[in-house]
Tab-separated table of C-alpha atoms in Angstrom:
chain	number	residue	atom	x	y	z
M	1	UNK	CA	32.635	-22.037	-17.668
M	2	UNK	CA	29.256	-23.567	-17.090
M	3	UNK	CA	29.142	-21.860	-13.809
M	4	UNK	CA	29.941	-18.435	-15.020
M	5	UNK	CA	26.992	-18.985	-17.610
M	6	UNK	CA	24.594	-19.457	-15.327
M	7	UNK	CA	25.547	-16.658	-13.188
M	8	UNK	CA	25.270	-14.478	-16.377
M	9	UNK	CA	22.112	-15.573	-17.381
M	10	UNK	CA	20.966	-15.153	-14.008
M	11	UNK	CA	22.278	-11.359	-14.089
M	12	UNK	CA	20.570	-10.616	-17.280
M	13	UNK	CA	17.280	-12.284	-15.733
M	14	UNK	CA	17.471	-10.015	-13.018
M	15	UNK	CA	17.943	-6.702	-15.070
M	16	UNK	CA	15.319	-7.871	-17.391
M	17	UNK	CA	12.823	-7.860	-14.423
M	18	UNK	CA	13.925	-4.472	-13.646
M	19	UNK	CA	12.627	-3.011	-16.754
M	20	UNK	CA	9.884	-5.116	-16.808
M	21	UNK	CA	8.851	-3.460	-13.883
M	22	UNK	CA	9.919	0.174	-14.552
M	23	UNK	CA	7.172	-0.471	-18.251
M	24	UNK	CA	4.852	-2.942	-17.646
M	25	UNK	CA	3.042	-1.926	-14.630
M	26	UNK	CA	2.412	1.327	-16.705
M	27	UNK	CA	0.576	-0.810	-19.224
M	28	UNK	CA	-1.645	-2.338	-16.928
M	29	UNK	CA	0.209	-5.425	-18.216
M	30	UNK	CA	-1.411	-8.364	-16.048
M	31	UNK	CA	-2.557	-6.179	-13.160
M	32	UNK	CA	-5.536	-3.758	-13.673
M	33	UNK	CA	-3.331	-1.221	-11.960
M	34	UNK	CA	-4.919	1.980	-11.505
M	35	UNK	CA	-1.870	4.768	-13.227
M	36	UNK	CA	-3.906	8.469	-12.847
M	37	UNK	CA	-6.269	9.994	-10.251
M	38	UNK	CA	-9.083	10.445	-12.664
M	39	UNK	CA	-9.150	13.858	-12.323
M	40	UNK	CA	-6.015	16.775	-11.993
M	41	UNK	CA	-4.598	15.970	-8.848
M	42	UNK	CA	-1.864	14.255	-7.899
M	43	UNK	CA	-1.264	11.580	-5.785
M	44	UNK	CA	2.031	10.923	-3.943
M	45	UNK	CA	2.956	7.235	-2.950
M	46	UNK	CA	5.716	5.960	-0.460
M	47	UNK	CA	6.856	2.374	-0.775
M	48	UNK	CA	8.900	0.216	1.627
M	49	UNK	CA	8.065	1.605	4.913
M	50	UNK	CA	7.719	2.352	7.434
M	51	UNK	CA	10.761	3.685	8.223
M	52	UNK	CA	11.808	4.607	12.326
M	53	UNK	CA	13.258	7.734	11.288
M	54	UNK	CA	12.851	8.441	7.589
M	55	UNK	CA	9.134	8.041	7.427
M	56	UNK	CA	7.947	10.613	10.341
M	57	UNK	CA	10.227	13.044	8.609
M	58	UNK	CA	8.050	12.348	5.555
M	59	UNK	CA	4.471	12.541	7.853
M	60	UNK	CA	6.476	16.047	9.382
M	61	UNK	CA	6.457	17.322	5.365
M	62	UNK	CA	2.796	16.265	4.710
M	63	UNK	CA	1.173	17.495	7.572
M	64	UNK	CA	3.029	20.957	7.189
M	65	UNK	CA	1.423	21.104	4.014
M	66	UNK	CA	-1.809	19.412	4.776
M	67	UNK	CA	-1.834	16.923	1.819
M	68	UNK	CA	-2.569	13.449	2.166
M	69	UNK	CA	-0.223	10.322	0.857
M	70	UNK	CA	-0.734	6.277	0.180
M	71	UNK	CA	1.555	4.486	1.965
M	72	UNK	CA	2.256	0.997	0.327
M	73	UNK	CA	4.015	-0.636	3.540
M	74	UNK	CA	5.937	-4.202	3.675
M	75	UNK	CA	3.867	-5.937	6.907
M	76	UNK	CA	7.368	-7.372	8.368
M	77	UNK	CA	8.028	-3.747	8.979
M	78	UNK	CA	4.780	-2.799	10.037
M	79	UNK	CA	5.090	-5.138	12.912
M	80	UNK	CA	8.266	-3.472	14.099
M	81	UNK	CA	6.859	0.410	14.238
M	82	UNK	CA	3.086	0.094	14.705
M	83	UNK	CA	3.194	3.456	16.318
M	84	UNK	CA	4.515	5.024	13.557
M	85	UNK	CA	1.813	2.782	11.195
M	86	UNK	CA	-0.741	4.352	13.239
M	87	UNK	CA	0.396	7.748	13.516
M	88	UNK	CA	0.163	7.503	9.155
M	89	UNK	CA	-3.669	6.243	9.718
M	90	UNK	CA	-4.407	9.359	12.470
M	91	UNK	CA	-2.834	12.066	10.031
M	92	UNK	CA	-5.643	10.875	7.387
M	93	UNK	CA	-2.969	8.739	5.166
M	94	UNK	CA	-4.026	5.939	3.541
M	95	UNK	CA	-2.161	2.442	3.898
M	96	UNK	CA	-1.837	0.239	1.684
M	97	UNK	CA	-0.045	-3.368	1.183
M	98	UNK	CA	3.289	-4.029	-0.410
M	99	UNK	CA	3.570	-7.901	0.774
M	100	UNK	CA	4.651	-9.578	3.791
M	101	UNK	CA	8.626	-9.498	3.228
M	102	UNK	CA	9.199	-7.759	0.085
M	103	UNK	CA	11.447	-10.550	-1.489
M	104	UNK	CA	13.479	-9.753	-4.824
M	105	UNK	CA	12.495	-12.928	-5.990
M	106	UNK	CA	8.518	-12.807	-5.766
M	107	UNK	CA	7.877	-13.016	-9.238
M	108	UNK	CA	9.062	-16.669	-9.619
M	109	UNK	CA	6.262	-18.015	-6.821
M	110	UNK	CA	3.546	-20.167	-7.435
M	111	UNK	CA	0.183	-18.324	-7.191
M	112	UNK	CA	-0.455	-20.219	-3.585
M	113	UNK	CA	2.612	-18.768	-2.244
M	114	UNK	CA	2.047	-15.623	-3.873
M	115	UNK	CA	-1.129	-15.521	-2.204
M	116	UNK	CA	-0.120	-16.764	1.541
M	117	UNK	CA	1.894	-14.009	1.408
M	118	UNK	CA	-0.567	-11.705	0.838
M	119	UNK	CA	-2.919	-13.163	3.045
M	120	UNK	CA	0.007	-13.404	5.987
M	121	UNK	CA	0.038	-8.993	5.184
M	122	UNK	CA	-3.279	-8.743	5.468
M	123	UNK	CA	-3.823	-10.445	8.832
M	124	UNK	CA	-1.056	-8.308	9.866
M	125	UNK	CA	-2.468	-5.325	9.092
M	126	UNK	CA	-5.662	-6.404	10.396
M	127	UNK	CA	-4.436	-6.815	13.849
M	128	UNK	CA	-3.344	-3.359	13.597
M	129	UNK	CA	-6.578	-1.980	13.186
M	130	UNK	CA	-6.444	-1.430	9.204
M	131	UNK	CA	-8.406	-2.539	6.575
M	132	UNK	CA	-6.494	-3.280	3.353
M	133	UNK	CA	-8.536	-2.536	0.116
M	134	UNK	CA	-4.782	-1.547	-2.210
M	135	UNK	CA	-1.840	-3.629	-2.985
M	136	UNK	CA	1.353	-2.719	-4.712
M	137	UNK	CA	3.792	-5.550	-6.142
M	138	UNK	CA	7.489	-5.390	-5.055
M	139	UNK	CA	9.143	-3.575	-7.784
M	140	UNK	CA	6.127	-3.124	-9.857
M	141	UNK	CA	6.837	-6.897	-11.205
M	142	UNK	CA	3.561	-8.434	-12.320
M	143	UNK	CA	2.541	-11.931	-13.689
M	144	UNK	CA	-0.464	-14.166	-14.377
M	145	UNK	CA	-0.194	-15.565	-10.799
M	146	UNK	CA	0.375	-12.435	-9.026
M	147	UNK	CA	-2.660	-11.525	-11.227
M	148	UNK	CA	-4.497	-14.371	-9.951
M	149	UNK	CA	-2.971	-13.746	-6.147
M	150	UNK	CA	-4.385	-10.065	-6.034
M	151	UNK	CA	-7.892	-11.198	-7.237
M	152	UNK	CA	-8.406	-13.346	-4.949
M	153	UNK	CA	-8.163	-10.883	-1.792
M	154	UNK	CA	-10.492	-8.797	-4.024
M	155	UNK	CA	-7.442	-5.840	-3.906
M	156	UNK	CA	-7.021	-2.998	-6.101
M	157	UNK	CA	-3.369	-2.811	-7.498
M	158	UNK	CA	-2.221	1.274	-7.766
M	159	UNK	CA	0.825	1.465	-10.145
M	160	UNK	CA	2.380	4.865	-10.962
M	161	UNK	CA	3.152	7.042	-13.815
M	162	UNK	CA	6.235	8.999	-12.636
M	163	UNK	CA	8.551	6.815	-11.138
M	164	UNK	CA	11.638	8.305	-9.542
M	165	UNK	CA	14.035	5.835	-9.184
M	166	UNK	CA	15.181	7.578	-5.841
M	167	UNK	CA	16.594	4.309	-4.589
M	168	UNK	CA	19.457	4.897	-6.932
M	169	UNK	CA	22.873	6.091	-5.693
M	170	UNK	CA	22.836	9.337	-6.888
M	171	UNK	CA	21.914	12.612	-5.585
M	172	UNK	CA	18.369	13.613	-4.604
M	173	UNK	CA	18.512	17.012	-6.651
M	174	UNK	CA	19.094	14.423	-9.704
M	175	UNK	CA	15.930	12.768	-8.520
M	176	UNK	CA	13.863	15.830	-8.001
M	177	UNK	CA	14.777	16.929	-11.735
M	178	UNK	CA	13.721	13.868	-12.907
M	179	UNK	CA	10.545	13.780	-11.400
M	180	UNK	CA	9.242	17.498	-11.877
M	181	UNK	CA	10.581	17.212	-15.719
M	182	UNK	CA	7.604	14.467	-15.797
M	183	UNK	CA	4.918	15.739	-13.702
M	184	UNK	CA	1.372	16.642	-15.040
M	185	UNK	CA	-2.116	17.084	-13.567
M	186	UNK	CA	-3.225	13.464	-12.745
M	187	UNK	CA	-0.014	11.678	-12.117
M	188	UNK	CA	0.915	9.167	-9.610
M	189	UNK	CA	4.453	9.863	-8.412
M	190	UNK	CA	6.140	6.496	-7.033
M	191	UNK	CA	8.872	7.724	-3.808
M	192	UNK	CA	10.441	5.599	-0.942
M	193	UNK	CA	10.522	6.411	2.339
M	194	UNK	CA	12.828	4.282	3.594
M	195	UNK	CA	15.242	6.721	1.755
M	196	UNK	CA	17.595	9.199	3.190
M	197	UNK	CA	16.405	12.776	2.518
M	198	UNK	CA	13.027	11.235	1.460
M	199	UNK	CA	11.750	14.039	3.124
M	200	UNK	CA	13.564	16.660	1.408
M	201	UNK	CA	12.303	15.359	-1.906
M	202	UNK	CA	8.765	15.296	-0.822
M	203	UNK	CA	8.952	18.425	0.255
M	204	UNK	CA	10.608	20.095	-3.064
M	205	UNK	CA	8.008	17.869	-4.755
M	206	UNK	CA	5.177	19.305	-3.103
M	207	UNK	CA	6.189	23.026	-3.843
M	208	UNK	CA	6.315	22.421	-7.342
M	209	UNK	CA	3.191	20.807	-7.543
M	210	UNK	CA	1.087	24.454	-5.123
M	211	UNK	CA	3.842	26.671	-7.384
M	212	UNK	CA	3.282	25.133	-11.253
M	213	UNK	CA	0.231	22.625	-11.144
């Protein structure tokens, strides 16, 4: 009985994080995150990457229409597909960091950990040839000592104001709905393209942002 307690708890701990994430980052709860441009257009973020087939789909989308993404990739991956890390730098993209391993369970590290993590990205990164100036927390999660972690490499944390939830199991004209019902002038739209059809949605994005904004 204990044990099924626990596991409950634990459950309910999770999910609680979840919505912590999908509100708080919006707040600028913690993290200074920048949530708008500053001005009317929009920007269009890609998390979780890169991706050996799903992301130069995504880079196929963006050049076709000549706009220009931030890419928040996890450096493990980076590591694995630097040619595709450097064709997103040569097409004018802008990279950004989204830790070292992108662990569910970030949000319960000390600061020091939090912060040789971040550290272990950037040197990553850095042998690649990029400088890293913008960091994105795993799920959006924030804390006092992720706080603490991103001030001390001096980033600057980009939230998001229209989050998709395209990671969900569900179908991607559900997720394009739910984005475009949001969207405004200013926005920062929060996609994955690690995703299946991540391209499609990009793209459907993209024409209703030249048709209607």
């Amino acid at each position: 009985m204990v044990v099924v307690v626990i596991i409950a708890l634990a459950v309910i701990c999770i999910l609680a994080r979840e919505v912590y994430a999908a509100t708080h980052i919006g707040a600028k709860m913690y993290i200074d995150a920048q949530c708008t441009t500053g001005d009317e257009s929009i920007m269009l973020t890609f998390d979780d990457g890169p991706h050996p087939v799903n992301t130069p789909k995504v880079l196929d989308v963006l050049k076709k229409h000549n706009i220009k993404a931030t890419f928040f990739c996890i450096a493990s991956e980076a590591e694995k597909y630097p040619d595709i890390v450097k064709r997103i730098v040569d097409e004018g993209h802008t990279i950004g960091q989204h830790t070292y391993y992108h662990n569910p369970m970030h949000s319960f590290y000390t600061g020091k950990k939090y912060l040789a993590e971040l550290k272990k990205a950037h040197e990553t990164f850095e042998k690649l040839g990029i400088k890293i100036e913008l960091f994105r927390p795993p799920l959006g999660i924030t804390n006092a000592m992720i706080r603490w972690a991103t001030e001390q490499m001096g980033y600057k944390v980009i939230g998001w104001s229209v989050r998709s939830f395209d990671t969900r199991n569900e179908s991607r004209e559900k997720v394009l709905e739910r984005v475009v019902r949001q969207l405004k002038k200013g926005d920062i739209v929060l996609l994955h393209d690690r995703m299946d059809k991540a391209d499609w949605l990009a793209e459907r994005i993209i024409e209703k942002i030249e048709r209607d904004l």
